Coordinates of C-alpha atoms and ligand atoms in Angstrom, one line a residue:
X224 CA -137.9 -75.9 -169.4
X225 CA -135.9 -75.1 -166.4
X226 CA -139.1 -73.3 -164.7
X227 CA -137.2 -69.9 -164.8
X228 CA -138.4 -68.6 -168.2
X229 CA -142.0 -67.7 -168.4
X230 CA -142.9 -69.3 -171.7
X231 CA -140.1 -71.5 -173.3
X232 CA -136.4 -71.3 -173.4
X233 CA -135.2 -68.3 -175.4
X234 CA -132.0 -70.3 -176.7
X235 CA -133.8 -73.4 -177.3
X236 CA -131.7 -73.7 -180.5
X237 CA -128.4 -73.2 -178.6
X238 CA -126.7 -75.1 -176.0
X239 CA -127.3 -73.1 -172.5
X240 CA -124.1 -71.9 -171.1
X241 CA -125.7 -70.4 -167.9
X242 CA -128.9 -68.4 -167.0
X243 CA -128.9 -64.8 -166.2
X244 CA -127.9 -64.5 -162.7
X245 CA -130.4 -61.4 -162.6
X246 CA -133.3 -64.1 -163.2
X247 CA -132.6 -65.2 -159.7
X248 CA -133.7 -61.9 -158.2
X249 CA -137.1 -60.3 -158.4
X250 CA -137.6 -58.4 -161.6
X251 CA -137.4 -54.3 -161.2
X252 CA -140.9 -54.4 -163.0
X253 CA -143.5 -56.7 -163.8
X254 CA -146.6 -56.0 -165.6
X255 CA -149.0 -58.7 -164.1
X256 CA -149.4 -62.4 -163.4
X257 CA -147.2 -64.2 -166.1
X258 CA -146.7 -61.3 -167.7
X259 CA -143.5 -59.3 -169.0
X260 CA -140.5 -58.9 -166.4
X261 CA -137.9 -56.3 -166.6
X262 CA -134.4 -57.3 -165.0
X263 CA -132.1 -54.5 -164.3
X264 CA -132.1 -50.8 -165.1
X265 CA -130.0 -48.6 -167.5
X266 CA -127.7 -46.0 -165.7
X267 CA -128.0 -42.5 -166.9
X268 CA -124.5 -41.0 -166.6
X269 CA -124.4 -37.0 -165.8
X270 CA -122.8 -35.2 -168.9
X271 CA -122.9 -38.4 -171.1
X272 CA -124.5 -40.5 -173.8
X273 CA -125.9 -43.8 -172.8
X274 CA -126.9 -46.1 -175.6
X275 CA -129.8 -49.1 -175.1
X276 CA -129.4 -51.7 -177.8
X277 CA -131.5 -54.8 -178.1
X278 CA -134.6 -56.5 -179.7
X279 CA -138.3 -54.9 -179.4
X280 CA -140.6 -56.4 -176.8
X281 CA -137.7 -56.8 -174.6
X282 CA -138.3 -54.0 -172.2
X283 CA -136.3 -51.0 -173.7
X284 CA -139.3 -48.4 -173.4
X285 CA -140.3 -49.8 -169.9
X286 CA -137.0 -48.9 -168.6
X287 CA -137.0 -45.3 -170.2
X288 CA -140.7 -44.7 -168.6
X289 CA -139.3 -45.7 -165.4
X290 CA -136.1 -43.7 -165.2
X291 CA -138.2 -40.8 -166.6
X292 CA -140.3 -40.7 -163.6
X293 CA -143.4 -41.9 -165.8
X294 CA -144.0 -45.1 -164.2
X295 CA -142.9 -46.6 -160.7
X296 CA -141.3 -49.8 -161.1
X297 CA -143.3 -52.5 -158.7
X298 CA -140.2 -54.9 -158.2
X299 CA -142.2 -57.7 -159.2
X300 CA -144.9 -57.1 -156.7
X301 CA -147.5 -56.1 -159.1
X302 CA -150.4 -56.7 -156.7
X303 CA -149.2 -54.1 -154.2
X304 CA -149.2 -50.2 -154.9
X305 CA -145.7 -49.6 -156.4
X306 CA -143.2 -47.2 -154.4
X307 CA -140.3 -45.2 -155.3
X308 CA -138.7 -45.5 -151.9
X309 CA -138.6 -49.3 -152.2
X310 CA -137.2 -49.1 -155.6
X311 CA -134.5 -46.6 -153.9
X312 CA -133.6 -49.4 -151.2
X313 CA -133.2 -51.9 -153.8
X314 CA -130.7 -49.6 -155.6
X315 CA -128.7 -48.5 -152.5
X316 CA -125.2 -48.6 -153.2
X317 CA -125.3 -48.9 -156.6
X318 CA -124.5 -46.5 -159.5
X319 CA -128.1 -45.6 -159.9
X320 CA -128.8 -44.4 -156.3
X321 CA -127.9 -40.9 -157.0
X322 CA -129.9 -40.6 -159.9
X323 CA -132.9 -42.3 -158.1
X324 CA -132.7 -40.2 -155.2
X325 CA -132.5 -37.2 -157.4
X326 CA -135.2 -38.2 -159.5
X327 CA -137.6 -39.0 -156.3
X328 CA -136.8 -35.7 -154.6
X329 CA -137.3 -33.9 -157.7
X330 CA -134.3 -32.3 -158.2
X331 CA -133.5 -33.1 -161.8
X332 CA -135.9 -32.2 -164.8
X333 CA -136.3 -34.9 -167.6
X334 CA -137.7 -35.0 -171.1
X335 CA -138.6 -37.9 -173.5
X336 CA -139.1 -38.2 -176.9
X337 CA -141.5 -41.2 -177.6
X338 CA -140.7 -44.1 -179.9
X339 CA -143.5 -43.8 -181.9
X340 CA -143.5 -40.1 -183.6
X341 CA -146.7 -41.3 -185.7
X342 CA -148.6 -41.0 -182.6
X343 CA -147.8 -37.0 -181.9
X344 CA -150.5 -35.9 -184.5
X345 CA -152.9 -37.8 -182.6
X346 CA -152.0 -35.9 -179.6
X347 CA -151.2 -32.6 -181.0
X348 CA -153.5 -30.7 -183.0
X349 CA -151.8 -27.7 -184.6
X350 CA -149.2 -26.0 -186.6
X351 CA -145.3 -27.2 -186.2
X352 CA -144.4 -23.8 -184.9
X353 CA -146.8 -23.8 -181.9
X354 CA -145.7 -27.3 -180.9
X355 CA -141.9 -26.2 -181.0
X356 CA -142.5 -22.7 -179.6
X357 CA -143.9 -24.3 -176.3
X358 CA -140.8 -26.2 -175.7
X359 CA -138.1 -23.4 -176.5
X360 CA -136.8 -23.5 -172.9
X361 CA -133.1 -22.7 -173.8
X362 CA -133.5 -20.3 -176.7
X363 CA -131.8 -22.6 -179.0
X364 CA -135.0 -23.5 -181.0
X365 CA -133.8 -21.3 -183.9
X366 CA -130.4 -23.1 -184.1
X367 CA -132.1 -26.8 -183.9
X368 CA -134.7 -26.0 -186.6
X369 CA -132.1 -24.7 -188.9
X370 CA -129.8 -27.9 -188.4
X371 CA -132.6 -30.3 -188.6
X372 CA -133.9 -28.3 -191.7
X373 CA -137.3 -28.1 -190.8
X374 CA -137.9 -24.4 -191.2
X375 CA -139.8 -25.2 -194.8
X376 CA -142.7 -27.1 -192.6
X377 CA -142.9 -24.8 -189.5
X378 CA -146.3 -23.3 -191.0
X379 CA -147.8 -26.4 -191.9
X380 CA -150.1 -28.5 -189.7
X381 CA -148.5 -31.5 -187.4
X382 CA -151.0 -34.0 -189.3
X383 CA -149.6 -33.1 -192.6
X384 CA -146.1 -33.7 -192.6
X385 CA -144.0 -36.6 -193.3
X386 CA -142.8 -39.4 -191.0
X387 CA -139.1 -37.9 -191.8
X388 CA -140.2 -34.4 -190.8
X389 CA -141.9 -35.6 -187.8
X390 CA -139.0 -37.5 -186.2
X391 CA -136.8 -34.3 -186.7
X392 CA -139.6 -32.1 -185.2
X393 CA -140.1 -34.1 -182.3
X394 CA -136.2 -34.4 -181.8
X395 CA -136.0 -30.5 -182.0
X396 CA -139.0 -30.1 -179.4
X397 CA -137.1 -32.8 -177.0
X398 CA -133.6 -31.2 -177.3
X399 CA -135.1 -27.4 -177.2
X400 CA -136.1 -28.5 -173.4
X401 CA -133.9 -27.2 -170.6
X402 CA -133.4 -30.4 -168.5
X403 CA -130.8 -32.6 -167.1
X404 CA -131.6 -35.7 -168.6
X405 CA -132.8 -36.5 -172.0
X406 CA -134.6 -39.7 -173.1
X407 CA -134.6 -40.4 -176.8
X408 CA -136.5 -43.4 -177.5
X409 CA -134.9 -44.0 -181.0
X410 CA -133.7 -41.1 -183.4
X411 CA -133.2 -42.5 -186.7
X412 CA -136.4 -44.0 -188.1
X413 CA -137.7 -42.2 -191.4
X414 CA -134.2 -40.3 -191.5
X415 CA -131.4 -40.9 -194.1
X416 CA -127.9 -41.1 -193.2
X417 CA -126.8 -37.4 -193.2
X418 CA -130.1 -36.5 -190.9
X419 CA -129.1 -39.3 -188.7
X420 CA -125.6 -37.9 -188.5
X421 CA -127.0 -34.3 -187.7
X422 CA -129.3 -35.8 -185.0
X423 CA -126.1 -37.6 -183.4
X424 CA -124.1 -34.3 -183.5
X425 CA -126.9 -32.3 -181.9
X426 CA -127.1 -34.9 -178.9
X427 CA -123.5 -35.2 -178.5
X428 CA -123.4 -31.4 -178.8
X429 CA -125.9 -30.6 -176.1
X430 CA -124.7 -33.3 -173.8
X431 CA -121.1 -31.8 -173.8
X432 CA -121.9 -28.3 -173.9
X433 CA -124.5 -28.5 -170.9
X434 CA -123.2 -31.5 -169.0
X435 CA -126.4 -32.7 -169.8
X436 CA -127.2 -36.7 -169.8
X437 CA -128.8 -38.4 -172.9
X438 CA -130.1 -41.8 -173.0
X439 CA -130.6 -43.1 -176.4
X440 CA -132.4 -46.2 -177.8
X441 CA -131.3 -46.9 -181.1
X442 CA -131.0 -49.9 -183.7
X443 CA -128.9 -48.6 -186.0
X444 CA -125.7 -49.8 -184.8
X445 CA -123.2 -47.5 -186.8
X446 CA -125.1 -44.5 -185.4
X447 CA -125.1 -45.8 -182.0
X448 CA -121.7 -46.6 -182.0
X449 CA -120.7 -43.0 -183.1
X450 CA -123.2 -41.3 -180.4
X451 CA -123.2 -43.2 -177.3
X452 CA -120.3 -43.2 -174.6
X453 CA -121.6 -46.3 -172.8
X454 CA -124.0 -49.1 -174.0
X455 CA -126.5 -51.3 -172.2
X456 CA -127.4 -54.4 -173.9
X457 CA -130.8 -55.7 -173.4
X458 CA -131.8 -59.4 -174.1
X459 CA -134.0 -62.3 -173.1
X460 CA -137.1 -63.3 -174.7
X461 CA -139.3 -60.4 -176.4
X462 CA -142.6 -60.4 -174.8
X463 CA -141.6 -62.4 -171.8
X464 CA -138.8 -60.9 -170.0
X465 CA -135.6 -58.8 -170.8
X466 CA -132.4 -58.4 -168.8
X467 CA -130.5 -54.9 -169.0
X468 CA -126.7 -55.7 -169.0
X469 CA -124.4 -53.4 -166.9
X470 CA -122.8 -50.6 -169.1
X471 CA -120.0 -51.6 -171.4
X472 CA -117.8 -49.6 -173.4
X473 CA -119.8 -48.9 -176.5
X474 CA -117.2 -50.3 -178.7
X475 CA -117.0 -53.5 -176.7
X476 CA -120.7 -53.7 -176.5
X477 CA -121.6 -53.5 -180.2
X478 CA -118.7 -56.0 -180.7
X479 CA -120.0 -58.0 -178.3
X480 CA -123.5 -57.9 -179.8
X481 CA -122.2 -58.7 -183.3
X482 CA -120.2 -61.7 -181.8
X483 CA -123.4 -63.2 -180.9
X484 CA -121.7 -63.4 -177.2
X485 CA -121.9 -61.1 -174.1
X486 CA -118.4 -61.6 -172.3
X487 CA -119.0 -60.1 -168.9
X488 CA -122.6 -62.1 -168.8
X489 CA -121.3 -65.3 -170.3
X490 CA -124.5 -65.3 -172.2
X491 CA -125.2 -66.4 -176.1
X492 CA -127.7 -64.3 -177.5
X493 CA -127.3 -65.6 -181.2
X494 CA -125.9 -68.9 -182.6
X495 CA -123.8 -67.0 -185.4
X496 CA -121.4 -63.9 -185.5
X497 CA -121.9 -61.1 -187.9
X498 CA -118.6 -60.3 -189.8
X499 CA -117.5 -57.4 -192.2
X500 CA -115.1 -57.4 -195.0
X501 CA -112.5 -55.2 -194.4
X502 CA -111.5 -54.9 -197.8
X503 CA -113.6 -54.0 -200.7
X504 CA -114.5 -57.2 -202.3
X505 CA -112.4 -58.5 -205.4
X506 CA -114.5 -57.5 -208.3
X507 CA -116.1 -61.1 -208.3
X508 CA -116.4 -62.9 -211.5
X509 CA -120.0 -61.2 -213.1
X510 CA -122.8 -63.3 -214.3
X511 CA -124.4 -62.5 -217.6
X512 CA -126.1 -59.1 -218.1
X513 CA -129.6 -59.3 -216.6
X514 CA -130.8 -56.0 -217.9
X515 CA -129.0 -53.3 -219.6
X516 CA -131.0 -49.9 -219.2
X517 CA -130.4 -46.8 -221.0
X518 CA -130.2 -43.1 -219.8
X519 CA -133.6 -42.1 -218.9
X520 CA -135.4 -38.7 -217.6
X521 CA -138.8 -38.5 -215.5
X522 CA -140.4 -35.6 -214.2
X523 CA -143.2 -35.5 -212.1
X524 CA -144.5 -32.2 -213.7
X525 CA -143.7 -28.5 -214.3
X526 CA -141.7 -27.5 -211.5
X527 CA -141.8 -31.0 -209.8
X528 CA -139.0 -33.3 -209.0
X529 CA -137.1 -34.6 -211.9
X530 CA -134.8 -37.5 -211.9
X531 CA -132.1 -38.5 -214.3
X532 CA -130.9 -41.8 -214.6
X533 CA -127.5 -42.9 -215.9
X534 CA -127.8 -46.2 -217.9
X535 CA -126.1 -49.2 -216.6
X536 CA -126.1 -52.8 -216.2
X537 CA -127.4 -55.1 -213.6
X538 CA -125.9 -58.7 -213.5
X539 CA -127.5 -62.1 -212.9
X540 CA -126.6 -63.0 -209.0
X541 CA -125.7 -59.7 -207.9
X542 CA -127.1 -57.6 -204.9
X543 CA -127.0 -54.0 -205.7
X544 CA -127.1 -51.9 -203.0
X545 CA -128.9 -48.5 -203.7
X546 CA -128.0 -45.5 -201.5
X547 CA -128.7 -41.8 -201.3
X548 CA -130.7 -39.0 -199.4
X549 CA -134.4 -39.1 -198.6
X550 CA -136.4 -37.5 -201.7
X551 CA -133.6 -38.2 -204.4
X552 CA -135.7 -40.4 -206.5
X553 CA -134.6 -43.9 -205.1
X554 CA -138.5 -45.1 -205.1
X555 CA -139.0 -43.2 -208.3
X556 CA -136.3 -45.5 -210.0
X557 CA -138.0 -48.6 -208.2
X558 CA -141.2 -47.7 -209.6
X559 CA -139.9 -47.2 -213.2
X560 CA -138.2 -50.9 -212.9
X561 CA -141.5 -52.5 -212.1
X562 CA -143.3 -50.6 -214.8
X563 CA -145.7 -48.6 -212.2
X564 CA -144.3 -45.5 -213.9
X565 CA -143.3 -44.6 -217.4
X566 CA -139.8 -42.6 -217.8
X567 CA -140.2 -39.4 -220.1
X568 CA -137.3 -40.1 -222.0
X569 CA -135.3 -43.8 -222.1
X570 CA -137.2 -47.5 -221.7
X571 CA -136.4 -50.5 -219.5
X572 CA -136.7 -53.8 -221.0
X573 CA -140.0 -54.7 -219.2
X574 CA -139.7 -58.8 -219.8
X575 CA -138.7 -59.0 -216.4
X576 CA -140.2 -60.7 -213.9
X577 CA -139.8 -58.3 -210.7
X578 CA -140.9 -59.0 -207.4
X579 CA -141.3 -55.9 -205.6
X580 CA -141.4 -54.7 -202.0
X581 CA -142.4 -50.9 -201.6
X582 CA -141.4 -48.3 -199.2
X583 CA -144.8 -48.0 -198.0
X584 CA -146.5 -51.4 -197.3
X585 CA -150.0 -51.6 -198.2
X586 CA -151.4 -54.9 -197.4
X587 CA -154.6 -53.8 -195.4
X588 CA -156.6 -56.9 -196.3
X589 CA -158.8 -58.9 -193.7
X590 CA -156.6 -61.9 -194.5
X591 CA -154.5 -64.0 -192.6
X592 CA -150.8 -64.0 -192.7
X593 CA -150.5 -67.7 -193.5
X594 CA -153.3 -67.6 -196.3
X595 CA -151.7 -64.4 -197.6
X596 CA -148.1 -66.2 -197.9
X597 CA -149.4 -69.5 -199.0
X598 CA -151.4 -67.7 -202.0
X599 CA -147.9 -66.4 -203.2
X600 CA -146.0 -69.6 -203.2
X601 CA -146.3 -73.4 -203.4
X602 CA -143.4 -73.7 -201.0
X603 CA -145.2 -72.5 -198.2
X604 CA -144.9 -74.6 -195.1
X605 CA -142.0 -76.6 -196.8
X606 CA -139.1 -77.3 -194.2
X607 CA -137.0 -75.4 -197.1
X608 CA -139.2 -72.5 -196.9
X609 CA -139.5 -72.6 -193.1
X610 CA -135.9 -72.4 -192.6
X611 CA -134.8 -69.8 -195.3
X612 CA -137.7 -67.5 -194.7
X613 CA -140.3 -68.3 -191.8
X614 CA -137.6 -68.7 -189.5
X615 CA -135.0 -65.7 -189.9
X616 CA -138.1 -63.1 -190.4
X617 CA -140.0 -64.6 -187.1
X618 CA -143.1 -65.3 -188.8
X619 CA -144.2 -68.3 -186.8
X620 CA -146.0 -66.2 -184.1
X621 CA -147.9 -64.1 -186.4
X622 CA -149.0 -66.6 -189.1
X623 CA -152.7 -66.6 -187.7
X624 CA -153.1 -62.8 -187.3
X625 CA -154.8 -60.6 -189.8
X626 CA -152.6 -58.4 -192.3
X627 CA -154.5 -55.4 -191.0
X628 CA -153.7 -56.1 -187.3
X629 CA -150.1 -56.1 -187.8
X630 CA -147.5 -53.6 -186.4
X631 CA -145.0 -51.9 -188.8
X632 CA -142.3 -54.2 -187.9
X633 CA -144.7 -57.4 -188.2
X634 CA -145.7 -55.9 -191.6
X635 CA -142.3 -55.4 -193.0
X636 CA -141.3 -58.7 -192.2
X637 CA -144.5 -60.1 -193.9
X638 CA -143.9 -58.1 -197.1
X639 CA -140.0 -59.1 -197.1
X640 CA -140.9 -63.1 -197.0
X641 CA -144.1 -62.2 -199.4
X642 CA -141.1 -60.4 -202.1
X643 CA -138.5 -63.2 -201.6
X644 CA -141.2 -65.9 -202.0
X645 CA -142.0 -65.0 -205.6
X646 CA -140.5 -66.4 -208.5
X647 CA -138.8 -63.7 -209.9
X648 CA -135.7 -62.2 -212.1
X649 CA -135.0 -59.2 -209.9
X650 CA -136.1 -58.7 -206.2
X651 CA -136.5 -55.2 -205.4
X652 CA -136.6 -54.5 -201.8
X653 CA -137.4 -50.8 -200.8
X654 CA -136.1 -49.9 -197.5
X655 CA -136.5 -53.5 -195.4
X656 CA -134.7 -52.3 -192.5
X657 CA -137.8 -49.6 -191.8
X658 CA -139.6 -50.7 -188.5
X659 CA -137.0 -53.4 -187.7
X660 CA -135.5 -53.8 -184.3
X661 CA -131.6 -54.5 -184.5
X662 CA -131.8 -58.2 -184.3
X663 CA -134.5 -58.3 -187.0
X664 CA -132.3 -56.5 -189.4
X665 CA -129.4 -58.8 -188.7
X666 CA -131.9 -61.8 -189.5
X667 CA -133.3 -60.0 -192.3
X668 CA -129.8 -59.2 -193.8
X669 CA -128.8 -62.8 -193.7
X670 CA -131.9 -64.2 -195.0
X671 CA -131.9 -61.9 -198.2
X672 CA -128.2 -62.6 -198.5
X673 CA -128.8 -66.4 -198.2
X674 CA -131.9 -66.5 -200.4
X675 CA -130.0 -64.6 -203.3
X676 CA -126.8 -67.1 -202.8
X677 CA -128.9 -69.9 -203.0
X678 CA -131.2 -69.2 -205.9
X679 CA -128.6 -67.3 -207.9
X680 CA -131.3 -64.4 -207.6
X681 CA -130.7 -60.7 -208.5
X682 CA -131.5 -58.2 -205.9
X683 CA -131.5 -54.4 -205.4
X684 CA -131.9 -53.2 -202.0
X685 CA -132.7 -49.6 -201.0
X686 CA -131.5 -48.8 -197.5
X687 CA -130.1 -46.3 -195.0
X688 CA -128.7 -48.7 -192.6
X689 CA -125.1 -48.9 -193.6
X690 CA -124.1 -52.1 -191.8
X691 CA -127.0 -53.7 -193.8
X692 CA -125.8 -52.0 -197.1
X693 CA -122.3 -53.1 -196.3
X694 CA -123.4 -56.9 -195.5
X695 CA -125.8 -57.4 -198.3
X696 CA -124.2 -55.6 -201.5
X697 CA -121.9 -56.9 -204.1
X698 CA -121.9 -53.4 -206.0
X699 CA -123.6 -50.0 -205.1
X700 CA -125.7 -47.5 -206.9
X701 CA -125.5 -44.0 -205.6
X702 CA -127.8 -41.3 -206.1
X703 CA -126.8 -37.5 -205.7
X704 CA -128.5 -34.2 -206.3
X705 CA -130.8 -31.9 -204.5
X706 CA -133.5 -33.7 -202.6
X707 CA -137.1 -32.7 -203.5
X708 CA -136.0 -30.7 -206.5
X709 CA -133.7 -33.3 -208.7
X710 CA -131.9 -36.4 -208.5
X711 CA -129.2 -38.3 -210.5
X712 CA -128.8 -41.9 -210.4
X713 CA -125.1 -43.0 -211.2
X714 CA -124.6 -46.5 -212.6
X715 CA -123.9 -49.4 -210.6
X716 CA -120.2 -49.3 -209.4
X717 CA -117.9 -51.5 -207.2
X718 CA -118.3 -51.1 -203.5
X719 CA -115.1 -49.2 -203.2
X720 CA -115.8 -46.4 -205.7
X721 CA -119.6 -46.8 -204.6
X722 CA -118.8 -46.1 -200.9
X723 CA -116.4 -43.6 -201.5
X724 CA -118.6 -41.6 -203.7
X725 CA -121.4 -41.9 -201.6
X726 CA -119.6 -41.1 -198.4
X727 CA -117.5 -38.2 -199.8
X728 CA -120.9 -36.4 -200.8
X729 CA -121.9 -36.7 -197.0
X730 CA -118.5 -35.9 -195.8
X731 CA -118.2 -39.1 -193.6
X732 CA -115.6 -41.4 -193.2
X733 CA -115.1 -44.8 -191.6
X734 CA -112.4 -46.5 -189.9
X735 CA -112.1 -50.3 -188.7
X736 CA -112.5 -51.6 -185.3
X737 CA -108.9 -53.2 -184.5
X738 CA -110.1 -56.2 -183.2
X739 CA -113.2 -57.1 -185.4
X740 CA -112.7 -55.2 -188.6
X741 CA -116.1 -53.7 -188.1
X742 CA -116.6 -50.2 -189.7
X743 CA -116.7 -47.4 -187.2
X744 CA -118.0 -43.7 -188.2
X745 CA -114.7 -41.2 -187.6
X746 CA -115.5 -38.5 -185.7
X747 CA -116.2 -35.7 -188.1
X748 CA -112.9 -33.3 -187.9
X749 CA -110.8 -36.2 -186.1
X750 CA -107.4 -37.2 -187.0
X751 CA -108.2 -40.2 -189.1
X752 CA -111.3 -38.4 -190.7
X753 CA -108.9 -35.7 -192.2
X754 CA -106.5 -38.2 -193.1
X755 CA -108.8 -40.4 -194.8
X756 CA -110.8 -37.8 -196.7
X757 CA -107.2 -36.6 -197.9
X758 CA -106.3 -40.0 -199.4
X759 CA -109.9 -40.4 -200.7
X760 CA -110.4 -43.7 -198.8
X761 CA -113.9 -43.3 -197.1
X762 CA -115.1 -46.8 -196.3
X763 CA -112.5 -49.5 -197.0
X764 CA -108.8 -49.6 -195.7
X765 CA -106.3 -51.2 -197.8
Ligands
ADP1077 P1 -139.2 -52.5 -176.3 O1 -139.2 -50.9 -176.0 O2 -138.0 -53.2 -175.9 O3 -139.7 -52.7 -177.4 P2 -141.6 -52.5 -174.2 O4 -140.9 -51.8 -172.8 O5 -142.3 -51.3 -174.8 O6 -140.2 -53.0 -175.0 O7 -142.4 -53.5 -173.8 C1 -141.6 -54.9 -173.2 C2 -142.9 -56.0 -172.9 O8 -143.9 -55.3 -172.0 C3 -144.0 -56.1 -174.3 O9 -144.1 -57.4 -174.5 C4 -144.9 -55.5 -174.1 O10 -146.2 -55.7 -174.4 C5 -145.3 -55.4 -172.4 N1 -145.7 -54.1 -172.1 C6 -145.6 -53.0 -172.2 N2 -146.3 -52.0 -171.6 C7 -147.0 -52.9 -171.0 C8 -148.4 -52.6 -170.2 N3 -148.7 -51.1 -169.7 N4 -148.9 -53.6 -169.5 C9 -148.7 -54.8 -169.9 N5 -147.5 -55.1 -170.8 C10 -147.0 -54.1 -171.1
ADP1078 P1 -136.7 -41.4 -202.3 O1 -137.0 -42.7 -202.6 O2 -135.3 -41.3 -202.7 O3 -136.6 -40.8 -201.1 P2 -138.3 -40.7 -203.7 O4 -138.5 -41.0 -205.1 O5 -139.7 -41.2 -203.1 O6 -137.4 -40.2 -203.3 O7 -139.3 -39.2 -204.4 C1 -138.4 -38.3 -204.8 C2 -139.1 -36.7 -205.1 O8 -140.4 -36.9 -205.7 C3 -139.7 -36.2 -203.7 O9 -139.5 -34.9 -203.5 C4 -141.3 -36.7 -203.6 O10 -141.8 -35.8 -202.9 C5 -141.6 -36.5 -204.8 N1 -142.6 -37.2 -205.5 C6 -142.8 -38.4 -205.5 N2 -144.0 -39.2 -206.0 C7 -144.3 -38.0 -206.6 C8 -145.6 -37.5 -207.3 N3 -146.5 -38.8 -207.6 N4 -146.1 -36.5 -207.6 C9 -145.4 -35.3 -207.4 N5 -144.0 -35.7 -206.5 C10 -143.7 -37.1 -205.9
MG1079 MG1 -139.6 -49.5 -177.1

């Protein structure tokens, strides 16, 4: 160890090019002796949207709390009473000076949407309408309620609505306020792509129309890229220290993040780059059919949700991406495959061994992670299992914890590991990206991809993160219909046709980044957007 990092070198697998020069200074904030330290702060820009991207535990919420004036940074002197004037002195002559002066003088108003919306019902007891009406400072609440489709739940109790509804209520409550600076600590959890796009559009609209400033922490790279003007990347050693970079253009920031190397900082943050295919994968030679399923129908009862499944074939050794809005029947189909639900009409060959990771993970046993995983596979602890599963899913540090003490993201990683550790014909993963930070998504994606390739395994992956779906899938299964009323599952098809069907339904087109080929969402109504819609090419260029 070079003595600078608190615990261990964050890049021990990697050649160290240099150390962040920020680490030579005192941090902006340190929580205590040998505790987490934050270096640098993002710069909210009046009238623009600033993004923050980085793993969990790296100080993003700490930075947000500080800039929102909810916590006074201590400049590393954790034993003394923190003092805003000292912070201002430190930042005099930088781009933050102006912001800090106004914050300290009380010349600006701020609002913050918390990261963990699940906590809101614990703090607020009442109807959705009551919570929202308190925040209606701009007289725009009705508009937000309609745009975010939360009118149907206005008269429900806050503690009775779903995660996706809670997220949209929290967004509406924050955006309804009349402030200069909005801090949005993650906007996409629990939302489907169309809801993510709506949230992004509203944030941009409000920022542009009122010259208001938005600071957005986000793990969905496609949405962040669409939404932000500038981007701060945060890197370091989660739980030990985090460094906030200077602002980058959002395009360069996301490109650098994916490449694993930060140019200005001369800093490698990951050994390997993440790359996208610009052209639809050539229809690869298919394996043997693994399962051929017929047309099926399932209804939850008179007047309840119903699902029609158009019959299709899943081939051996393919990864099938599954996409569609929330409430359209994706999990219902998954449960029909596992045999947990019986179709009313049609029948699936149940000879298959299926390893299933459900969307809502219930592993609340008082059992340790290592004991749980070793009960699933004899490979547990082998060097192969460690490299293929434990390492990319960052399980080492949580092996000795109890399952019922795990956070959402930790639980997700254990559940993905448990699923992949089973010996099965078909691996069925329902929303593996949920609760994962950006780096964990990248690692989980490569772990699933590598596992299926090395084992000629077949997988079905349901997810809303379009980059994850792109990087994982050989073919695509698209759902459409009317959420919560009825859904139709279309047969699996090639990536080009699948993406075109799915995105045409949503009205979203992607262009390619000129330098890296990475897909980028077109601004709705832009020239590229209109051209591509006319030619029917929503995703791949050719
Ligand atoms: P992020 O938002 O990037 O996930 P946070 O800013 O929430 O990261 O946390 C960064 C680190 O600081 C974490 O290791 C967290 O445990 C630690 N931390 C956060 N709040 C406190 C606190 N009040 N006291 C001590 N440590 C804290
Ligand atoms: P998705 O996975 O696409 O979000 P689901 O398959 O979970 O969709 O749910 C589809 C619809 O069926 C939703 O409106 C949901 O509320 C409803 N639903 C799910 N399970 C049941 C059930 N056991 N009884 C009645 N309705 C249900
Ligand atoms: Mg956070």
